[in-house]
Amino acid sequence: MADLEALIFDVDGTLADTERDGHRVAFNLAFKEAGLDWEWSVELYGKLLAVTGGKERIRHYLADYNTAFQGPAELDQFIAELHAAKTEHYTRMLAEGMIPVRNGVKRLLQEAREQGLRLAIATTTTPANVSALLQHSLDPQAESWFEVIAAGDIVAEKKPAPDIYIWAMQQMKLQPLACMAFEDSHNGVQSASRASIDTILVTTNGYTVEDDFTGATLIIDQLGEPDQPFQRLNGSAGDFSYTNIEMLRALHGRGVK
Ligand code: XBP
Ligand code: MG
């Protein structure tokens, strides 16, 4: 087994719980501002999350949940403009400090940096959203912690396609076996698995706890902290009660029983 060299993080749901009170709210604000009577409830949004990418999600909503809507002839442009307005709202919400990072994220990233592990991001969200989240929710310098930030339309096909992970690894000149992926959803685990990344650690959230995580090595409810142990949902974590680099190395080499 190759040594563990790099950690590749998903963003939404993994670094921070952004969907229900972040992205969803920003979509609704953009719809209202555009004079549309669309309202994505917490429940409906859970269903819409089946499709990754905001523009793709709006298109999916129109195709499957709002077929009566008479869109303009230039539908692509209409969706792109709506989505740009949504990004404005979302990044403003982040700048206002509305969305904290999840338990254990900051500590684990700091530990990884101290131990010389390389860091990357592989996400379907818009690059501006990643910058705003890292800067405002993690640390003003956090963008510089990541060697590669692979995000949004940089690849043609979003998760569950493997493209975004493959792109990130190509940039870093790394083989999949030297990497570990961190995800929160079925689509994310599929994407990393299809990119041949062997060890995927899943931290679930309200929208994804019932997802099928086939292909992941360990499923826990959060990364955890020394005084806030994670709850193990599937896979083995040995004697570890919170995620640290020692645990990741053991998981990667399957030294955890
Ligand atoms: C989650 C997504 C994104 C966000 C919305 O990405 O699917 O589409 O819901 O962001 P990940 P945009 O879990 O891979 O980070 O509107 O910018 O697409
Ligand atoms: Mg995610």
mmCIF file of C-alpha atoms and ligand atoms in Angstrom:
data_model
loop_
_atom_site.group_PDB
_atom_site.id
_atom_site.type_symbol
_atom_site.label_atom_id
_atom_site.label_comp_id
_atom_site.label_asym_id
_atom_site.label_seq_id
_atom_site.Cartn_x
_atom_site.Cartn_y
_atom_site.Cartn_z
ATOM 1 C CA MET A 1 0.000 0.000 0.000
ATOM 2 C CA ALA A 2 1.363 3.426 -0.997
ATOM 3 C CA ASP A 3 1.989 5.913 1.806
ATOM 4 C CA LEU A 4 -0.731 8.431 2.520
ATOM 5 C CA GLU A 5 0.415 11.695 0.920
ATOM 6 C CA ALA A 6 -2.692 13.811 0.366
ATOM 7 C CA LEU A 7 -6.127 14.489 1.786
ATOM 8 C CA ILE A 8 -8.821 15.616 -0.655
ATOM 9 C CA PHE A 9 -11.882 17.271 0.818
ATOM 10 C CA ASP A 10 -15.388 17.738 -0.491
ATOM 11 C CA VAL A 11 -16.878 21.079 0.598
ATOM 12 C CA ASP A 12 -20.652 21.156 1.004
ATOM 13 C CA GLY A 13 -21.746 18.910 3.829
ATOM 14 C CA THR A 14 -18.163 17.891 4.599
ATOM 15 C CA LEU A 15 -16.235 21.034 5.569
ATOM 16 C CA ALA A 16 -19.463 22.773 6.636
ATOM 17 C CA ASP A 17 -23.166 22.024 6.828
ATOM 18 C CA THR A 18 -24.028 24.429 4.024
ATOM 19 C CA GLU A 19 -27.035 23.059 2.180
ATOM 20 C CA ARG A 20 -30.200 23.541 4.279
ATOM 21 C CA ASP A 21 -29.478 26.945 5.821
ATOM 22 C CA GLY A 22 -27.005 28.221 3.228
ATOM 23 C CA HIS A 23 -27.402 27.224 -0.418
ATOM 24 C CA ARG A 24 -31.154 26.531 -0.111
ATOM 25 C CA VAL A 25 -31.835 29.934 1.436
ATOM 26 C CA ALA A 26 -29.674 31.679 -1.187
ATOM 27 C CA PHE A 27 -31.546 29.931 -4.024
ATOM 28 C CA ASN A 28 -34.886 31.086 -2.564
ATOM 29 C CA LEU A 29 -33.649 34.678 -2.198
ATOM 30 C CA ALA A 30 -32.537 34.695 -5.839
ATOM 31 C CA PHE A 31 -35.881 33.275 -6.991
ATOM 32 C CA LYS A 32 -37.810 35.919 -5.060
ATOM 33 C CA GLU A 33 -35.608 38.714 -6.351
ATOM 34 C CA ALA A 34 -36.258 37.532 -9.925
ATOM 35 C CA GLY A 35 -40.016 37.724 -9.295
ATOM 36 C CA LEU A 36 -40.463 33.942 -9.308
ATOM 37 C CA ASP A 37 -42.849 32.269 -6.867
ATOM 38 C CA TRP A 38 -40.599 29.228 -6.469
ATOM 39 C CA GLU A 39 -39.893 28.208 -2.870
ATOM 40 C CA TRP A 40 -37.578 25.281 -2.172
ATOM 41 C CA SER A 41 -38.682 23.825 1.185
ATOM 42 C CA VAL A 42 -36.274 21.880 3.397
ATOM 43 C CA GLU A 43 -37.950 18.670 2.242
ATOM 44 C CA LEU A 44 -38.010 19.472 -1.481
ATOM 45 C CA TYR A 45 -34.377 20.595 -1.353
ATOM 46 C CA GLY A 46 -33.436 17.167 0.063
ATOM 47 C CA LYS A 47 -34.865 15.613 -3.103
ATOM 48 C CA LEU A 48 -33.241 18.169 -5.404
ATOM 49 C CA LEU A 49 -29.826 17.357 -3.894
ATOM 50 C CA ALA A 50 -29.903 14.170 -5.976
ATOM 51 C CA VAL A 51 -28.492 16.406 -8.720
ATOM 52 C CA THR A 52 -25.204 18.160 -7.961
ATOM 53 C CA GLY A 53 -24.381 21.670 -9.170
ATOM 54 C CA GLY A 54 -26.696 24.640 -8.693
ATOM 55 C CA LYS A 55 -27.430 25.309 -12.362
ATOM 56 C CA GLU A 56 -28.023 21.613 -12.979
ATOM 57 C CA ARG A 57 -30.288 21.520 -9.878
ATOM 58 C CA ILE A 58 -32.475 24.375 -11.182
ATOM 59 C CA ARG A 59 -32.791 22.582 -14.512
ATOM 60 C CA HIS A 60 -33.733 19.354 -12.697
ATOM 61 C CA TYR A 61 -36.367 21.257 -10.675
ATOM 62 C CA LEU A 62 -37.949 22.623 -13.853
ATOM 63 C CA ALA A 63 -37.890 19.252 -15.586
ATOM 64 C CA ASP A 64 -39.279 17.188 -12.702
ATOM 65 C CA TYR A 65 -41.033 19.462 -10.184
ATOM 66 C CA ASN A 66 -42.228 22.572 -12.033
ATOM 67 C CA THR A 67 -43.130 21.424 -15.519
ATOM 68 C CA ALA A 68 -45.799 24.132 -15.889
ATOM 69 C CA PHE A 69 -43.187 26.922 -15.861
ATOM 70 C CA GLN A 70 -42.965 28.687 -19.197
ATOM 71 C CA GLY A 71 -39.278 29.555 -19.353
ATOM 72 C CA PRO A 72 -37.748 32.127 -21.682
ATOM 73 C CA ALA A 73 -36.334 30.937 -25.004
ATOM 74 C CA GLU A 74 -32.798 31.458 -23.684
ATOM 75 C CA LEU A 75 -33.192 29.019 -20.805
ATOM 76 C CA ASP A 76 -29.445 28.437 -20.285
ATOM 77 C CA GLN A 77 -28.812 32.139 -19.876
ATOM 78 C CA PHE A 78 -31.853 32.570 -17.620
ATOM 79 C CA ILE A 79 -30.588 29.781 -15.342
ATOM 80 C CA ALA A 80 -27.019 31.140 -15.385
ATOM 81 C CA GLU A 81 -28.261 34.590 -14.289
ATOM 82 C CA LEU A 82 -30.452 33.172 -11.549
ATOM 83 C CA HIS A 83 -27.515 31.106 -10.352
ATOM 84 C CA ALA A 84 -25.140 34.091 -10.377
ATOM 85 C CA ALA A 85 -27.619 35.969 -8.146
ATOM 86 C CA LYS A 86 -27.787 32.943 -5.846
ATOM 87 C CA THR A 87 -23.970 32.917 -5.594
ATOM 88 C CA GLU A 88 -24.047 36.611 -4.589
ATOM 89 C CA HIS A 89 -26.470 35.847 -1.772
ATOM 90 C CA TYR A 90 -24.592 32.765 -0.642
ATOM 91 C CA THR A 91 -21.167 34.420 -0.516
ATOM 92 C CA ARG A 92 -22.663 37.387 1.359
ATOM 93 C CA MET A 93 -24.139 34.992 3.925
ATOM 94 C CA LEU A 94 -20.705 33.431 4.360
ATOM 95 C CA ALA A 95 -19.062 36.846 4.718
ATOM 96 C CA GLU A 96 -21.550 37.557 7.501
ATOM 97 C CA GLY A 97 -20.198 34.480 9.296
ATOM 98 C CA MET A 98 -23.467 32.566 9.110
ATOM 99 C CA ILE A 99 -22.012 29.110 8.473
ATOM 100 C CA PRO A 100 -19.337 27.597 10.731
ATOM 101 C CA VAL A 101 -17.075 24.706 9.699
ATOM 102 C CA ARG A 102 -17.962 21.311 11.116
ATOM 103 C CA ASN A 103 -16.539 19.818 14.272
ATOM 104 C CA GLY A 104 -12.935 18.704 13.958
ATOM 105 C CA VAL A 105 -12.306 20.236 10.520
ATOM 106 C CA LYS A 106 -9.947 23.001 11.596
ATOM 107 C CA ARG A 107 -8.002 20.807 14.001
ATOM 108 C CA LEU A 108 -7.568 18.018 11.435
ATOM 109 C CA LEU A 109 -6.401 20.428 8.721
ATOM 110 C CA GLN A 110 -3.880 21.987 11.086
ATOM 111 C CA GLU A 111 -2.576 18.572 12.103
ATOM 112 C CA ALA A 112 -2.286 17.545 8.442
ATOM 113 C CA ARG A 113 -0.284 20.657 7.638
ATOM 114 C CA GLU A 114 2.020 20.127 10.629
ATOM 115 C CA GLN A 115 2.687 16.575 9.450
ATOM 116 C CA GLY A 116 3.406 17.578 5.856
ATOM 117 C CA LEU A 117 0.352 16.031 4.219
ATOM 118 C CA ARG A 118 -0.751 17.712 1.008
ATOM 119 C CA LEU A 119 -4.285 19.157 0.905
ATOM 120 C CA ALA A 120 -6.766 19.609 -1.912
ATOM 121 C CA ILE A 121 -10.427 20.307 -2.509
ATOM 122 C CA ALA A 122 -12.720 18.501 -4.956
ATOM 123 C CA THR A 123 -16.214 19.962 -5.062
ATOM 124 C CA THR A 124 -19.082 20.671 -7.441
ATOM 125 C CA THR A 125 -19.808 24.064 -5.937
ATOM 126 C CA THR A 126 -18.812 27.384 -7.529
ATOM 127 C CA PRO A 127 -15.172 28.492 -6.874
ATOM 128 C CA ALA A 128 -16.297 31.810 -5.289
ATOM 129 C CA ASN A 129 -18.263 29.815 -2.710
ATOM 130 C CA VAL A 130 -15.196 27.804 -1.753
ATOM 131 C CA SER A 131 -13.051 30.924 -1.359
ATOM 132 C CA ALA A 132 -15.699 32.610 0.791
ATOM 133 C CA LEU A 133 -16.197 29.565 2.998
ATOM 134 C CA LEU A 134 -12.480 28.989 3.548
ATOM 135 C CA GLN A 135 -11.797 32.641 4.227
ATOM 136 C CA HIS A 136 -14.741 33.475 6.474
ATOM 137 C CA SER A 137 -15.562 30.171 8.168
ATOM 138 C CA LEU A 138 -12.107 28.632 8.535
ATOM 139 C CA ASP A 139 -9.278 31.156 8.500
ATOM 140 C CA PRO A 140 -8.459 34.307 6.501
ATOM 141 C CA GLN A 141 -5.403 32.441 5.101
ATOM 142 C CA ALA A 142 -7.097 29.061 4.616
ATOM 143 C CA GLU A 143 -7.121 29.166 0.806
ATOM 144 C CA SER A 144 -3.329 28.981 0.866
ATOM 145 C CA TRP A 145 -3.474 25.741 2.874
ATOM 146 C CA PHE A 146 -4.778 23.898 -0.204
ATOM 147 C CA GLU A 147 -2.443 23.094 -3.064
ATOM 148 C CA VAL A 148 -5.330 22.562 -5.487
ATOM 149 C CA ILE A 149 -8.906 23.814 -5.339
ATOM 150 C CA ALA A 150 -10.903 21.865 -7.923
ATOM 151 C CA ALA A 151 -14.403 23.338 -8.108
ATOM 152 C CA GLY A 152 -17.523 23.856 -10.203
ATOM 153 C CA ASP A 153 -17.450 23.979 -14.004
ATOM 154 C CA ILE A 154 -13.719 23.258 -14.239
ATOM 155 C CA VAL A 155 -14.706 19.758 -15.406
ATOM 156 C CA ALA A 156 -17.518 18.954 -17.831
ATOM 157 C CA GLU A 157 -19.236 16.380 -15.629
ATOM 158 C CA LYS A 158 -19.925 16.958 -11.944
ATOM 159 C CA LYS A 159 -20.136 14.327 -9.190
ATOM 160 C CA PRO A 160 -21.017 11.435 -9.218
ATOM 161 C CA ALA A 161 -18.678 11.485 -12.239
ATOM 162 C CA PRO A 162 -15.046 10.976 -11.148
ATOM 163 C CA ASP A 163 -13.758 13.933 -13.224
ATOM 164 C CA ILE A 164 -13.222 16.438 -10.405
ATOM 165 C CA TYR A 165 -11.128 14.007 -8.307
ATOM 166 C CA ILE A 166 -9.151 12.913 -11.375
ATOM 167 C CA TRP A 167 -8.496 16.562 -12.244
ATOM 168 C CA ALA A 168 -7.297 17.362 -8.712
ATOM 169 C CA MET A 169 -4.953 14.348 -8.654
ATOM 170 C CA GLN A 170 -3.563 15.213 -12.092
ATOM 171 C CA GLN A 171 -2.741 18.718 -10.903
ATOM 172 C CA MET A 172 -0.897 17.260 -7.905
ATOM 173 C CA LYS A 173 0.737 14.457 -9.928
ATOM 174 C CA LEU A 174 -0.567 11.933 -7.425
ATOM 175 C CA GLN A 175 -1.864 8.392 -7.777
ATOM 176 C CA PRO A 176 -5.222 7.524 -6.178
ATOM 177 C CA LEU A 177 -3.607 5.120 -3.712
ATOM 178 C CA ALA A 178 -1.631 7.987 -2.166
ATOM 179 C CA CYS A 179 -4.856 9.896 -1.462
ATOM 180 C CA MET A 180 -7.737 9.811 0.940
ATOM 181 C CA ALA A 181 -11.093 11.452 0.172
ATOM 182 C CA PHE A 182 -13.516 13.054 2.626
ATOM 183 C CA GLU A 183 -17.168 13.104 1.616
ATOM 184 C CA ASP A 184 -20.676 13.402 3.004
ATOM 185 C CA SER A 185 -22.947 12.051 0.257
ATOM 186 C CA HIS A 186 -23.680 9.164 -2.079
ATOM 187 C CA ASN A 187 -22.750 11.241 -5.131
ATOM 188 C CA GLY A 188 -19.459 12.245 -3.512
ATOM 189 C CA VAL A 189 -18.500 8.676 -2.553
ATOM 190 C CA GLN A 190 -19.340 7.518 -6.076
ATOM 191 C CA SER A 191 -17.149 10.232 -7.563
ATOM 192 C CA ALA A 192 -14.124 9.399 -5.387
ATOM 193 C CA SER A 193 -14.578 5.620 -5.810
ATOM 194 C CA ARG A 194 -14.834 5.936 -9.575
ATOM 195 C CA ALA A 195 -11.583 7.917 -9.486
ATOM 196 C CA SER A 196 -10.085 4.788 -7.823
ATOM 197 C CA ILE A 197 -9.555 6.440 -4.448
ATOM 198 C CA ASP A 198 -9.623 3.561 -2.074
ATOM 199 C CA THR A 199 -10.211 5.111 1.324
ATOM 200 C CA ILE A 200 -13.153 7.406 1.701
ATOM 201 C CA LEU A 201 -14.131 8.735 5.055
ATOM 202 C CA VAL A 202 -17.725 9.908 5.249
ATOM 203 C CA THR A 203 -19.098 12.369 7.757
ATOM 204 C CA THR A 204 -22.878 12.331 7.415
ATOM 205 C CA ASN A 205 -25.324 15.191 7.872
ATOM 206 C CA GLY A 206 -29.099 15.552 8.056
ATOM 207 C CA TYR A 207 -29.589 15.294 4.314
ATOM 208 C CA THR A 208 -27.220 12.382 3.707
ATOM 209 C CA VAL A 209 -27.431 10.106 6.749
ATOM 210 C CA GLU A 210 -29.654 7.617 4.866
ATOM 211 C CA ASP A 211 -27.494 7.648 1.675
ATOM 212 C CA ASP A 212 -25.885 4.532 0.228
ATOM 213 C CA PHE A 213 -22.158 4.843 0.969
ATOM 214 C CA THR A 214 -20.972 1.677 -0.763
ATOM 215 C CA GLY A 215 -17.272 2.094 -1.478
ATOM 216 C CA ALA A 216 -16.460 4.118 1.644
ATOM 217 C CA THR A 217 -14.120 2.754 4.308
ATOM 218 C CA LEU A 218 -15.596 4.414 7.368
ATOM 219 C CA ILE A 219 -18.863 6.240 8.000
ATOM 220 C CA ILE A 220 -19.065 8.482 11.060
ATOM 221 C CA ASP A 221 -21.417 11.300 12.044
ATOM 222 C CA GLN A 222 -18.624 13.908 12.359
ATOM 223 C CA LEU A 223 -14.814 14.072 12.471
ATOM 224 C CA GLY A 224 -15.098 14.630 16.199
ATOM 225 C CA GLU A 225 -12.865 16.204 18.803
ATOM 226 C CA PRO A 226 -11.026 14.722 21.808
ATOM 227 C CA ASP A 227 -13.913 15.753 24.054
ATOM 228 C CA GLN A 228 -16.610 15.140 21.428
ATOM 229 C CA PRO A 229 -16.273 11.590 20.088
ATOM 230 C CA PHE A 230 -17.745 10.645 16.739
ATOM 231 C CA GLN A 231 -20.520 8.133 16.393
ATOM 232 C CA ARG A 232 -19.501 5.247 14.138
ATOM 233 C CA LEU A 233 -22.218 4.296 11.645
ATOM 234 C CA ASN A 234 -20.363 1.740 9.512
ATOM 235 C CA GLY A 235 -16.833 0.395 9.037
ATOM 236 C CA SER A 236 -14.173 0.017 11.698
ATOM 237 C CA ALA A 237 -12.462 2.837 13.566
ATOM 238 C CA GLY A 238 -10.459 0.642 15.946
ATOM 239 C CA ASP A 239 -9.925 2.388 19.267
ATOM 240 C CA PHE A 240 -10.104 5.882 17.786
ATOM 241 C CA SER A 241 -12.880 8.126 19.056
ATOM 242 C CA TYR A 242 -12.064 11.232 16.995
ATOM 243 C CA THR A 243 -10.382 11.659 13.616
ATOM 244 C CA ASN A 244 -6.684 12.464 13.700
ATOM 245 C CA ILE A 245 -3.821 11.815 11.291
ATOM 246 C CA GLU A 246 -2.822 8.654 13.123
ATOM 247 C CA MET A 247 -6.309 7.278 12.518
ATOM 248 C CA LEU A 248 -6.206 8.267 8.831
ATOM 249 C CA ARG A 249 -2.861 6.516 8.334
ATOM 250 C CA ALA A 250 -4.200 3.385 10.025
ATOM 251 C CA LEU A 251 -7.392 3.487 7.926
ATOM 252 C CA HIS A 252 -5.413 4.023 4.748
ATOM 253 C CA GLY A 253 -3.155 1.074 5.411
ATOM 254 C CA ARG A 254 -6.152 -0.811 6.887
ATOM 255 C CA GLY A 255 -4.299 -1.042 10.199
ATOM 256 C CA VAL A 256 -7.607 -0.331 11.903
ATOM 257 C CA LYS A 257 -9.499 -3.460 12.975
HETATM 258 C C1 XBP B 1 -22.552 20.337 -3.430
HETATM 259 C C2 XBP B 1 -23.323 20.776 -4.592
HETATM 260 C C3 XBP B 1 -23.397 22.186 -4.961
HETATM 261 C C4 XBP B 1 -24.092 23.054 -3.938
HETATM 262 C C5 XBP B 1 -24.508 24.367 -4.544
HETATM 263 O O1 XBP B 1 -21.215 20.195 -3.797
HETATM 264 O O2 XBP B 1 -23.904 19.945 -5.261
HETATM 265 O O3 XBP B 1 -24.116 22.264 -6.161
HETATM 266 O O4 XBP B 1 -25.276 22.404 -3.504
HETATM 267 O O5 XBP B 1 -23.425 25.043 -5.073
HETATM 268 P P1 XBP B 1 -20.092 19.350 -2.945
HETATM 269 P P2 XBP B 1 -23.527 25.759 -6.516
HETATM 270 O O6 XBP B 1 -20.776 18.506 -1.921
HETATM 271 O O7 XBP B 1 -19.393 18.538 -4.024
HETATM 272 O O8 XBP B 1 -19.180 20.380 -2.339
HETATM 273 O O9 XBP B 1 -24.870 26.424 -6.568
HETATM 274 O O10 XBP B 1 -22.386 26.723 -6.544
HETATM 275 O O11 XBP B 1 -23.414 24.646 -7.541
HETATM 276 MG MG MG B 2 -20.834 17.199 -0.305
#
